[in-house]
Short mmCIF file of N, CA and C in Angstrom, two decimals:
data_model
loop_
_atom_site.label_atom_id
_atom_site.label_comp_id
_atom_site.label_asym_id
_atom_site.label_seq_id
_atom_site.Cartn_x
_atom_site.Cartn_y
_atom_site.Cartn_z
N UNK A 1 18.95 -35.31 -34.52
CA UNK A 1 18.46 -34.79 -33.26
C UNK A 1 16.99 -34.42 -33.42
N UNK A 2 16.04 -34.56 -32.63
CA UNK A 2 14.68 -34.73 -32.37
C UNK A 2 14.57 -32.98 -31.54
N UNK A 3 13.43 -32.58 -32.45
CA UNK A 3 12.82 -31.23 -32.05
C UNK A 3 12.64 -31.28 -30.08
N UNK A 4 12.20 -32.13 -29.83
CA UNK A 4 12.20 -32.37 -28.69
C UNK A 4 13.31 -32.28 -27.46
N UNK A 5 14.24 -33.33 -27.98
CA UNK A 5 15.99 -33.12 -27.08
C UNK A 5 16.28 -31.47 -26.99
N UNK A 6 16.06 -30.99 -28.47
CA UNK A 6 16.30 -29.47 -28.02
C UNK A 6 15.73 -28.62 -26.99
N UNK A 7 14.63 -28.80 -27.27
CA UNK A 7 13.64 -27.95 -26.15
C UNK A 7 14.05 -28.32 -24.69
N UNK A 8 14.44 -29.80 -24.63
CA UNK A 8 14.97 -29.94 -23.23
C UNK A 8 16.25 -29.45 -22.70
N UNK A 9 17.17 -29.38 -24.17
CA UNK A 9 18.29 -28.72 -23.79
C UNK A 9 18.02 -27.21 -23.71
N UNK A 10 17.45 -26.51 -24.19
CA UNK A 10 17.04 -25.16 -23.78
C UNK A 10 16.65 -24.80 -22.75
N UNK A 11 15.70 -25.59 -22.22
CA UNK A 11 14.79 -25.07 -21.02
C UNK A 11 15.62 -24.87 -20.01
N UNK A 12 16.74 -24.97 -19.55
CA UNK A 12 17.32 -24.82 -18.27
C UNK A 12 17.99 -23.15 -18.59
N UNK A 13 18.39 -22.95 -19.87
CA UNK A 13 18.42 -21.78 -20.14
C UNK A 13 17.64 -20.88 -19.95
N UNK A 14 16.16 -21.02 -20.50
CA UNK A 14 15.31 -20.35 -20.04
C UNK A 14 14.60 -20.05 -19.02
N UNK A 15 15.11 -21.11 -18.11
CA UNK A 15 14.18 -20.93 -16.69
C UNK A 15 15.68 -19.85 -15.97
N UNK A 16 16.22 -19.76 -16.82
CA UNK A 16 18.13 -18.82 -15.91
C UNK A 16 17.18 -17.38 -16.15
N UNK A 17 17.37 -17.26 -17.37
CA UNK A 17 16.41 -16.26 -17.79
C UNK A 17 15.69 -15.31 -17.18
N UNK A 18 14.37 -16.11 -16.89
CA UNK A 18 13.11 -15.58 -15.98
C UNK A 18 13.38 -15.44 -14.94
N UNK A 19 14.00 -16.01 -14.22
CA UNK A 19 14.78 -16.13 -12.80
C UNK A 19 15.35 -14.40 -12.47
N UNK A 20 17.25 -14.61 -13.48
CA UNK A 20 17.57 -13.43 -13.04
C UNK A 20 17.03 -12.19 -14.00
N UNK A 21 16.11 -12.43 -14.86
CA UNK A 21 15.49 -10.93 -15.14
C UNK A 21 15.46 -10.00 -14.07
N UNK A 22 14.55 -10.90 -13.16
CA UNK A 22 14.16 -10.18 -11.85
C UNK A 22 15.32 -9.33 -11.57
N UNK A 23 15.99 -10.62 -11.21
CA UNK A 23 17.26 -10.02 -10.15
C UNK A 23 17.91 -8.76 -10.57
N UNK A 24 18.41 -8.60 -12.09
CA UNK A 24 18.96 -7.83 -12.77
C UNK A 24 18.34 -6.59 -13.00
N UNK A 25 17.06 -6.63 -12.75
CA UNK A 25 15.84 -5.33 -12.65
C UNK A 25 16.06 -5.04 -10.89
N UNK A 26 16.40 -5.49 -9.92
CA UNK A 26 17.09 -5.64 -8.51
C UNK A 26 17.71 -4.43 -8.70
N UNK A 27 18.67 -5.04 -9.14
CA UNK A 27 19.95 -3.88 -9.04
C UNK A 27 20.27 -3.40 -10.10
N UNK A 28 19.76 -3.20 -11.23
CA UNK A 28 18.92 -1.85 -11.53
C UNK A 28 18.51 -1.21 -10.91
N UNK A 29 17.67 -0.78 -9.80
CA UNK A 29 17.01 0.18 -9.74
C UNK A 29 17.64 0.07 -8.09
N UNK A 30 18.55 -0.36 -7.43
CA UNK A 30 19.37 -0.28 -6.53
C UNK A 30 20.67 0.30 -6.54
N UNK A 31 21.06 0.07 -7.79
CA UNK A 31 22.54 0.99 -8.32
C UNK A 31 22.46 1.60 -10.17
N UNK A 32 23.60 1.83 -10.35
CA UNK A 32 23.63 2.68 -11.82
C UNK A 32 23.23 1.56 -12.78
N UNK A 33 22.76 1.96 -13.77
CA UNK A 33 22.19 1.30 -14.79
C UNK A 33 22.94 0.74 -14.94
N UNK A 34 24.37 1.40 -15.79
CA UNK A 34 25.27 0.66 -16.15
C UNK A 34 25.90 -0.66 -15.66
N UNK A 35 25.79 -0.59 -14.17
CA UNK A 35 26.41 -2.07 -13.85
C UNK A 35 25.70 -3.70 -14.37
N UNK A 36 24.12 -4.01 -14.34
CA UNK A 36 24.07 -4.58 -15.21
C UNK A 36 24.27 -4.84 -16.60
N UNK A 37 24.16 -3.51 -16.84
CA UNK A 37 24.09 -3.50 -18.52
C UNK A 37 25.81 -4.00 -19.18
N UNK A 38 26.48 -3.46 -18.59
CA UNK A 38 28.40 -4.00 -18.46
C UNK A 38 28.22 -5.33 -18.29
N UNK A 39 27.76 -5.67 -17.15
CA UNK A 39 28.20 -7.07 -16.65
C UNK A 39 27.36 -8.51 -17.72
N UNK A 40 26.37 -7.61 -18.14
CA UNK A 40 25.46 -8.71 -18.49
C UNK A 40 26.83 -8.70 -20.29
N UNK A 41 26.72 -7.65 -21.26
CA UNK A 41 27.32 -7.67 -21.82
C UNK A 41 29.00 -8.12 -22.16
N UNK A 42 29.35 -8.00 -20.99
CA UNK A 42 30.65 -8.61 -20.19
C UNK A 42 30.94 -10.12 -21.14
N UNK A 43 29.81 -10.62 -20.32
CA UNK A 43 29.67 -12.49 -19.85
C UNK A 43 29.04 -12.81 -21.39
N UNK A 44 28.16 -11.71 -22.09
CA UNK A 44 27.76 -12.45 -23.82
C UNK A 44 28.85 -12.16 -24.58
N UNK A 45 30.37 -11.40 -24.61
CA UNK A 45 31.09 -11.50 -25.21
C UNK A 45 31.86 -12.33 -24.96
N UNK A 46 32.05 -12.89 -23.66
CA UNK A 46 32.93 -13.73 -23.29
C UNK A 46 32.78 -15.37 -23.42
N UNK A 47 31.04 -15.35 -23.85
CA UNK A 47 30.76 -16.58 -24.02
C UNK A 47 30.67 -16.79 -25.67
N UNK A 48 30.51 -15.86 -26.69
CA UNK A 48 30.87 -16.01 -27.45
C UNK A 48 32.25 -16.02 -27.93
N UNK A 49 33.44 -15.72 -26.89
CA UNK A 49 34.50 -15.74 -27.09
C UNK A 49 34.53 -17.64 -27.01
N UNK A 50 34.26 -17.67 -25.98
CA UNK A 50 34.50 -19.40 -25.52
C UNK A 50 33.72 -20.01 -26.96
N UNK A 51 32.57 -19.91 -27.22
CA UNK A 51 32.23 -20.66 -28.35
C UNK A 51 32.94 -20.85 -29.85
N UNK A 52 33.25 -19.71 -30.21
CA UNK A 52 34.85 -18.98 -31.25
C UNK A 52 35.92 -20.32 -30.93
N UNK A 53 36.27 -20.16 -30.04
CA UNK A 53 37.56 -20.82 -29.23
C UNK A 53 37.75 -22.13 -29.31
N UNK A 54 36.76 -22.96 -28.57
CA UNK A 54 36.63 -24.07 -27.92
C UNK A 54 35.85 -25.03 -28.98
N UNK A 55 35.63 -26.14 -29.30
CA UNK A 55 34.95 -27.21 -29.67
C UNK A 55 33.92 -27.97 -29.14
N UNK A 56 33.25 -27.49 -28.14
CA UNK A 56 32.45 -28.20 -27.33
C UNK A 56 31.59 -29.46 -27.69
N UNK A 57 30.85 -30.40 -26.49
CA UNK A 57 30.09 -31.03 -26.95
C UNK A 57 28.96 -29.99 -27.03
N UNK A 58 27.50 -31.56 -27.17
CA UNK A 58 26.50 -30.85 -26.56
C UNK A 58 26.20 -30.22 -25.15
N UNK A 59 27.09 -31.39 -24.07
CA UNK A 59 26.73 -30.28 -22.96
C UNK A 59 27.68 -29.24 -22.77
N UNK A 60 28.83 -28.94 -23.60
CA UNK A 60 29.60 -27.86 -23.55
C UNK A 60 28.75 -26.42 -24.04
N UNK A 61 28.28 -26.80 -25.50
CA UNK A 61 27.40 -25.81 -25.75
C UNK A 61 26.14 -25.37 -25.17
N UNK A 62 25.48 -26.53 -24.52
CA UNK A 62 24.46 -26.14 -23.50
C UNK A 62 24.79 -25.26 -22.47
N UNK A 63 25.82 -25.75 -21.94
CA UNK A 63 26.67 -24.62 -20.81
C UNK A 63 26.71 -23.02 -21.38
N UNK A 64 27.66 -22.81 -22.61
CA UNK A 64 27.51 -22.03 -22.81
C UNK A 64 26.67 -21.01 -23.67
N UNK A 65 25.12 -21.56 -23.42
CA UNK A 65 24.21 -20.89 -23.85
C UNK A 65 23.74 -20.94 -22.71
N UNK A 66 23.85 -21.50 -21.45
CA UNK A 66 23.24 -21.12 -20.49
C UNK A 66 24.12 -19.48 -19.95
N UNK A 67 25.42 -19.38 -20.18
CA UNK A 67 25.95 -18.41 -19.59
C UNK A 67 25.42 -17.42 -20.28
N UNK A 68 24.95 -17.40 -21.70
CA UNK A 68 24.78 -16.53 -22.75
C UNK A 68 23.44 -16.04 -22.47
N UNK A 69 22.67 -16.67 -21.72
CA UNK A 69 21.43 -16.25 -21.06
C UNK A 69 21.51 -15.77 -19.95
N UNK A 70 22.78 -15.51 -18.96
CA UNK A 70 23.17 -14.98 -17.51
C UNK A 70 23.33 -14.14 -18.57
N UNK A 71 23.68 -13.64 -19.07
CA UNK A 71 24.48 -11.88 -20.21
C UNK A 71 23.36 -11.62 -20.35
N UNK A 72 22.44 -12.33 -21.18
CA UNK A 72 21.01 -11.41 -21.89
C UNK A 72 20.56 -10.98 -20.71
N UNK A 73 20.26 -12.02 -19.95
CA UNK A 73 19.32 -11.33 -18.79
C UNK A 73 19.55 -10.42 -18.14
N UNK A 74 21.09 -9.70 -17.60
CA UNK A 74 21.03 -9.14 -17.11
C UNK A 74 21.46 -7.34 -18.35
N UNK A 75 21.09 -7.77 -19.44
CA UNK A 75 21.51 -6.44 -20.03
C UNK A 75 20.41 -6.52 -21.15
N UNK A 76 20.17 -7.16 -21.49
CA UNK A 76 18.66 -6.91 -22.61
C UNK A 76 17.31 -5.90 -22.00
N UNK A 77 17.11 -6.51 -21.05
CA UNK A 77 15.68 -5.81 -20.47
C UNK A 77 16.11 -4.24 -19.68
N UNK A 78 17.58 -4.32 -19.20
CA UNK A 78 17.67 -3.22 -18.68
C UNK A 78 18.56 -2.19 -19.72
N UNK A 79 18.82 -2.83 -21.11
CA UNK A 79 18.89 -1.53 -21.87
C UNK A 79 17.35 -0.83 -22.46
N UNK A 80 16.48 -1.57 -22.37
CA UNK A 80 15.55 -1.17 -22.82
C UNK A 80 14.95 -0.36 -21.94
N UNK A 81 15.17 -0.59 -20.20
CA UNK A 81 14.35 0.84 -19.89
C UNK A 81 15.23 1.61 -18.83
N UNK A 82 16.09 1.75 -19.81
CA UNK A 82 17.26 2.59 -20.00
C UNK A 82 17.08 3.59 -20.58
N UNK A 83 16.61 2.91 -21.88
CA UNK A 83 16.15 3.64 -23.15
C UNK A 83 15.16 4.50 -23.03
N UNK A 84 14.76 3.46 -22.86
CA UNK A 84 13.10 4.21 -22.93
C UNK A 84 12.98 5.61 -21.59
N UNK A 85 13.76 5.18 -20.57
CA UNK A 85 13.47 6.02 -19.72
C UNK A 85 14.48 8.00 -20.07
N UNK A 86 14.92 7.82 -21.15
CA UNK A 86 15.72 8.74 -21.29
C UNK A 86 14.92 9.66 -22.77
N UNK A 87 13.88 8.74 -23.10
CA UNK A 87 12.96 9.53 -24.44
C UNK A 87 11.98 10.73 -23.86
N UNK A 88 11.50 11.37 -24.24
CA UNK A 88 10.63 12.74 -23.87
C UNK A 88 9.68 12.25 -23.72
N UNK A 89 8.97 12.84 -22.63
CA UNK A 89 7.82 12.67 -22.06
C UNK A 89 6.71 12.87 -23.26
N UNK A 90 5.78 12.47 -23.21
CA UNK A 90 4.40 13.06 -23.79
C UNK A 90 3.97 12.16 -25.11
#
């Protein structure tokens, strides 16, 4: 496999990514933290469950690294200012 095929198989992942960051910073700051931070974590255990599980091809595993990027996105960026928003001022 060519450095290249990869990057193409990635990129649809990453454009999921940038996309629902946003969204997931949405509702963040529309409802409780926790609901992204659950849901996003939810869907990265569950897609590492499927990967555990299953035998996939390549576009099986593409799939489920695309789902694995619906999880990050919506719980990576919003544990962090989660975090951060709960440290002492100054």
């Amino acid at each position: 496999q060519s450095p290249g095929l990869v990057g193409f198989l990635v990129a649809p992942a990453a454009v999921i990514d940038a996309v629902l960051s946003v969204v997931a910073g949405i509702i963040y700051d529309k409802t409780t933290p926790s609901l992204p931070i659950i849901s996003g974590c939810t869907i990265i255990g569950l897609t590492f469950l499927g990967a555990n599980l299953f035998t996939p091809s390549i576009g099986g595993l593409v799939l489920i690294y695309m789902l694995f990027m619906v999880g990050l996105s919506f719980s990576y960026s919003n544990i962090m200012t989660y975090s951060l928003s709960k440290l002492p001022a100054g």
